[in-house]
Amino acid sequence: MTAPPLANLINELTKLPGVGGKSASRLAYHILKRPVAEAESLATAILEVKSKIFRCSICNNMTDVEPCAICDDPRRDASIICVVEEAFNIATIEQTRDFRGVFHVLLGALSPLKGVGPQDIDVHGLVRRVQSGNVREVIVATNPNVEGEATALYIAQQLRTLDVKTTRLAFGLPVGGDLEYADQVTMAKALEGRREI
Amino acid sequence: MILSRLTPQNFRNLASDEIAFHPTANIVVGRNGQGKTNLLEAIYFLATTKSFRTPRTASIFRFDSPSVFVAGALQRYGVEKTISAALETGETKRRVLMINGEKVTLAAYLNAMSVFAYSAARLEILRGAPEEKRRFLDRGVASVDPAYLEQLTRYTRVLKQRNALLHAISAGREAPSQLNAWDDELTRAAAVLHRARAAYAAEVSKTYAEIVAEHGYHIRDLAIHYRPSLVADLGQTRRAEIRARVSLSGPQRDTIEFTTGGRPAQDVLSGGEQKMVVLFLKFAKLELFRRRFDEPAVFLLDDVDAELDLEILQELLVRLPPKTQVFATSAKERFVRALAAGSHRRLIVENGRVTATEDLA
């Protein structure tokens, strides 16, 4: 039998996304083997993230300063807003270093099956930001699945009466990959969105 | 590709031995109830993860077995690929699909092997429920356009979401204006399916006429009436849909009717004629596949009996493209003899165990 404190740690770890029973017990035994200092810094890091991180009042990004570093950066173009479903999507777009606008995190996507409606995601905040003026373009970067697409359509409808250009991220082939690895739908979308060269 | 070997595990009554096949003609013989159809069903399952006999996959598990597994070796231009499909029953209901030992998605898996099946159960195409007929078209479209399956899945997902929203609106939990976004998406996703189904229905109907004329069969004027349930002006039907709490138009409501001489085929054709019509439809599908891809296909022909016109069947088989691999079952020796033209292998099924003869000329 596993000792109760150890079993407790394993149980807590299995609550994390992507961690099953086996990974959880491997992690738990690893923590057990390492010096106390390491366990303490892990525990502190977890607690600190909960006490020091909050949502930016402008864009809903996770931040420890108000407003967040992106909203506060004078070099960024606040007239272009990129809309994403979750805060971690920002990191993916930031990696490109190509996007110099700002973000808006919806905190989810429309899904009647899960009972998620427009009042449960932050479209309101987005509309308010656009209404306050100085926004030229809204780039909708929700996921290319059924829910993300409906959310994009909903946002476009909400912004229609406002003086702003609304665009959707393009669908297509991953750059640097081989054509043979593209799935059929991606390939069809890429064909649909082809350009003259 | 050609199926060179098959290993079933816990698949109905089939023994778990490896079975080797002939590259073009396999004739499965044995008394009734020994497992001839089960062998064809296992091949079909390997290719599609489904059964051609029943929509309830639970029945393919050997009695009391928690899982079913079928592996096969495919050959194409001398290159061998192994594929396998496994299902679990009970709460987990996991499905594991592999190509060359690596897990793959359903879409990638279904692309590996193309199969066409004829069996008496397929008469449902003519006389069954509307969804059975829609499936006939959907499988056909998917055989010539693999991306279609994902489009179908996508539509189904949009429909589910929209129906859930209609429920919520009718219960007063959400505002009707929320439908706008889902209406747009439904309309777009539906149009893709409608276009594909209509085009395929027209093609299969034309090809049927060509094949029937070539073989001089007397049911020449089979018409396929595809009536799409178009998604038009959802604003007008909105109140009715909220009341009904489901979407009232769309591909899930398409109907397909087969007529001959202007009357429903299932009413005016005899049992034997219906079997022949379905058989010709299957050959039409196979022909459309062949025109599209330069790929060998597997053709399953279950239970050749007195109601099928043997002479025509023989001719159909002779004229199949050379790369088609046929598996046919029959309980009667004289049908077996009729099928055995050219080089072939006999597979004798006895109580779930399959023994192969040497190849016969």
mmCIF file with all atom_site columns, N, CA, C and O in Angstrom, chain A residues 73-92:
data_model
loop_
_atom_site.group_PDB
_atom_site.id
_atom_site.type_symbol
_atom_site.label_atom_id
_atom_site.label_alt_id
_atom_site.label_comp_id
_atom_site.label_asym_id
_atom_site.label_entity_id
_atom_site.label_seq_id
_atom_site.pdbx_PDB_ins_code
_atom_site.Cartn_x
_atom_site.Cartn_y
_atom_site.Cartn_z
_atom_site.occupancy
_atom_site.B_iso_or_equiv
_atom_site.pdbx_formal_charge
_atom_site.auth_seq_id
_atom_site.auth_comp_id
_atom_site.auth_asym_id
_atom_site.auth_atom_id
_atom_site.pdbx_PDB_model_num
ATOM 1  N N  . ASP A 1 73 ? 2.884  48.591 -23.030 1.00 0.00 ? 73 ASP A N  1
ATOM 2  C CA . ASP A 1 73 ? 4.061  48.848 -23.866 1.00 0.00 ? 73 ASP A CA 1
ATOM 3  C C  . ASP A 1 73 ? 3.748  49.933 -24.902 1.00 0.00 ? 73 ASP A C  1
ATOM 4  O O  . ASP A 1 73 ? 2.945  49.734 -25.795 1.00 0.00 ? 73 ASP A O  1
ATOM 5  N N  . PRO A 1 74 ? 4.406  51.101 -24.806 1.00 0.00 ? 74 PRO A N  1
ATOM 6  C CA . PRO A 1 74 ? 4.092  52.204 -25.727 1.00 0.00 ? 74 PRO A CA 1
ATOM 7  C C  . PRO A 1 74 ? 4.505  51.911 -27.161 1.00 0.00 ? 74 PRO A C  1
ATOM 8  O O  . PRO A 1 74 ? 4.029  52.545 -28.095 1.00 0.00 ? 74 PRO A O  1
ATOM 9  N N  . ARG A 1 75 ? 5.401  50.908 -27.348 1.00 0.00 ? 75 ARG A N  1
ATOM 10 C CA . ARG A 1 75 ? 5.834  50.595 -28.705 1.00 0.00 ? 75 ARG A CA 1
ATOM 11 C C  . ARG A 1 75 ? 4.811  49.752 -29.460 1.00 0.00 ? 75 ARG A C  1
ATOM 12 O O  . ARG A 1 75 ? 4.928  49.535 -30.640 1.00 0.00 ? 75 ARG A O  1
ATOM 13 N N  . ARG A 1 76 ? 3.820  49.253 -28.746 1.00 0.00 ? 76 ARG A N  1
ATOM 14 C CA . ARG A 1 76 ? 2.829  48.393 -29.409 1.00 0.00 ? 76 ARG A CA 1
ATOM 15 C C  . ARG A 1 76 ? 1.671  49.232 -29.924 1.00 0.00 ? 76 ARG A C  1
ATOM 16 O O  . ARG A 1 76 ? 1.300  50.250 -29.350 1.00 0.00 ? 76 ARG A O  1
ATOM 17 N N  . ASP A 1 77 ? 1.110  48.755 -31.021 1.00 0.00 ? 77 ASP A N  1
ATOM 18 C CA . ASP A 1 77 ? 0.055  49.482 -31.712 1.00 0.00 ? 77 ASP A CA 1
ATOM 19 C C  . ASP A 1 77 ? -1.309 49.090 -31.138 1.00 0.00 ? 77 ASP A C  1
ATOM 20 O O  . ASP A 1 77 ? -1.853 48.029 -31.446 1.00 0.00 ? 77 ASP A O  1
ATOM 21 N N  . ALA A 1 78 ? -1.855 49.968 -30.314 1.00 0.00 ? 78 ALA A N  1
ATOM 22 C CA . ALA A 1 78 ? -3.119 49.651 -29.642 1.00 0.00 ? 78 ALA A CA 1
ATOM 23 C C  . ALA A 1 78 ? -4.320 49.733 -30.581 1.00 0.00 ? 78 ALA A C  1
ATOM 24 O O  . ALA A 1 78 ? -5.444 49.457 -30.174 1.00 0.00 ? 78 ALA A O  1
ATOM 25 N N  . SER A 1 79 ? -4.086 50.089 -31.840 1.00 0.00 ? 79 SER A N  1
ATOM 26 C CA . SER A 1 79 ? -5.225 50.189 -32.750 1.00 0.00 ? 79 SER A CA 1
ATOM 27 C C  . SER A 1 79 ? -5.502 48.853 -33.452 1.00 0.00 ? 79 SER A C  1
ATOM 28 O O  . SER A 1 79 ? -6.439 48.726 -34.221 1.00 0.00 ? 79 SER A O  1
ATOM 29 N N  . ILE A 1 80 ? -4.644 47.847 -33.190 1.00 0.00 ? 80 ILE A N  1
ATOM 30 C CA . ILE A 1 80 ? -4.904 46.514 -33.742 1.00 0.00 ? 80 ILE A CA 1
ATOM 31 C C  . ILE A 1 80 ? -5.055 45.536 -32.585 1.00 0.00 ? 80 ILE A C  1
ATOM 32 O O  . ILE A 1 80 ? -4.136 45.345 -31.790 1.00 0.00 ? 80 ILE A O  1
ATOM 33 N N  . ILE A 1 81 ? -6.231 44.906 -32.482 1.00 0.00 ? 81 ILE A N  1
ATOM 34 C CA . ILE A 1 81 ? -6.475 43.963 -31.393 1.00 0.00 ? 81 ILE A CA 1
ATOM 35 C C  . ILE A 1 81 ? -6.594 42.555 -31.953 1.00 0.00 ? 81 ILE A C  1
ATOM 36 O O  . ILE A 1 81 ? -7.381 42.304 -32.866 1.00 0.00 ? 81 ILE A O  1
ATOM 37 N N  . CYS A 1 82 ? -5.808 41.644 -31.402 1.00 0.00 ? 82 CYS A N  1
ATOM 38 C CA . CYS A 1 82 ? -5.896 40.245 -31.798 1.00 0.00 ? 82 CYS A CA 1
ATOM 39 C C  . CYS A 1 82 ? -6.691 39.498 -30.724 1.00 0.00 ? 82 CYS A C  1
ATOM 40 O O  . CYS A 1 82 ? -6.333 39.502 -29.547 1.00 0.00 ? 82 CYS A O  1
ATOM 41 N N  . VAL A 1 83 ? -7.797 38.858 -31.143 1.00 0.00 ? 83 VAL A N  1
ATOM 42 C CA . VAL A 1 83 ? -8.693 38.198 -30.184 1.00 0.00 ? 83 VAL A CA 1
ATOM 43 C C  . VAL A 1 83 ? -8.374 36.713 -30.098 1.00 0.00 ? 83 VAL A C  1
ATOM 44 O O  . VAL A 1 83 ? -8.370 36.011 -31.113 1.00 0.00 ? 83 VAL A O  1
ATOM 45 N N  . VAL A 1 84 ? -8.091 36.228 -28.889 1.00 0.00 ? 84 VAL A N  1
ATOM 46 C CA . VAL A 1 84 ? -7.806 34.801 -28.701 1.00 0.00 ? 84 VAL A CA 1
ATOM 47 C C  . VAL A 1 84 ? -8.747 34.217 -27.650 1.00 0.00 ? 84 VAL A C  1
ATOM 48 O O  . VAL A 1 84 ? -9.360 34.954 -26.877 1.00 0.00 ? 84 VAL A O  1
ATOM 49 N N  . GLU A 1 85 ? -8.854 32.869 -27.646 1.00 0.00 ? 85 GLU A N  1
ATOM 50 C CA . GLU A 1 85 ? -9.751 32.233 -26.685 1.00 0.00 ? 85 GLU A CA 1
ATOM 51 C C  . GLU A 1 85 ? -9.163 32.227 -25.274 1.00 0.00 ? 85 GLU A C  1
ATOM 52 O O  . GLU A 1 85 ? -9.843 32.520 -24.306 1.00 0.00 ? 85 GLU A O  1
ATOM 53 N N  . GLU A 1 86 ? -7.879 31.830 -25.179 1.00 0.00 ? 86 GLU A N  1
ATOM 54 C CA . GLU A 1 86 ? -7.272 31.666 -23.862 1.00 0.00 ? 86 GLU A CA 1
ATOM 55 C C  . GLU A 1 86 ? -5.976 32.465 -23.768 1.00 0.00 ? 86 GLU A C  1
ATOM 56 O O  . GLU A 1 86 ? -5.311 32.699 -24.774 1.00 0.00 ? 86 GLU A O  1
ATOM 57 N N  . ALA A 1 87 ? -5.593 32.803 -22.528 1.00 0.00 ? 87 ALA A N  1
ATOM 58 C CA . ALA A 1 87 ? -4.378 33.597 -22.327 1.00 0.00 ? 87 ALA A CA 1
ATOM 59 C C  . ALA A 1 87 ? -3.144 32.886 -22.880 1.00 0.00 ? 87 ALA A C  1
ATOM 60 O O  . ALA A 1 87 ? -2.231 33.528 -23.404 1.00 0.00 ? 87 ALA A O  1
ATOM 61 N N  . PHE A 1 88 ? -3.109 31.531 -22.803 1.00 0.00 ? 88 PHE A N  1
ATOM 62 C CA . PHE A 1 88 ? -1.897 30.862 -23.287 1.00 0.00 ? 88 PHE A CA 1
ATOM 63 C C  . PHE A 1 88 ? -1.758 30.933 -24.806 1.00 0.00 ? 88 PHE A C  1
ATOM 64 O O  . PHE A 1 88 ? -0.698 30.683 -25.350 1.00 0.00 ? 88 PHE A O  1
ATOM 65 N N  . ASN A 1 89 ? -2.823 31.297 -25.518 1.00 0.00 ? 89 ASN A N  1
ATOM 66 C CA . ASN A 1 89 ? -2.706 31.489 -26.972 1.00 0.00 ? 89 ASN A CA 1
ATOM 67 C C  . ASN A 1 89 ? -1.819 32.694 -27.299 1.00 0.00 ? 89 ASN A C  1
ATOM 68 O O  . ASN A 1 89 ? -1.233 32.767 -28.376 1.00 0.00 ? 89 ASN A O  1
ATOM 69 N N  . ILE A 1 90 ? -1.746 33.634 -26.354 1.00 0.00 ? 90 ILE A N  1
ATOM 70 C CA . ILE A 1 90 ? -0.936 34.840 -26.585 1.00 0.00 ? 90 ILE A CA 1
ATOM 71 C C  . ILE A 1 90 ? 0.521  34.461 -26.784 1.00 0.00 ? 90 ILE A C  1
ATOM 72 O O  . ILE A 1 90 ? 1.183  34.959 -27.700 1.00 0.00 ? 90 ILE A O  1
ATOM 73 N N  . ALA A 1 91 ? 1.001  33.519 -25.955 1.00 0.00 ? 91 ALA A N  1
ATOM 74 C CA . ALA A 1 91 ? 2.405  33.115 -26.042 1.00 0.00 ? 91 ALA A CA 1
ATOM 75 C C  . ALA A 1 91 ? 2.735  32.606 -27.446 1.00 0.00 ? 91 ALA A C  1
ATOM 76 O O  . ALA A 1 91 ? 3.797  32.916 -28.001 1.00 0.00 ? 91 ALA A O  1
ATOM 77 N N  . THR A 1 92 ? 1.830  31.834 -28.029 1.00 0.00 ? 92 THR A N  1
ATOM 78 C CA . THR A 1 92 ? 2.064  31.286 -29.368 1.00 0.00 ? 92 THR A CA 1
ATOM 79 C C  . THR A 1 92 ? 2.213  32.399 -30.391 1.00 0.00 ? 92 THR A C  1
ATOM 80 O O  . THR A 1 92 ? 3.104  32.375 -31.241 1.00 0.00 ? 92 THR A O  1
#
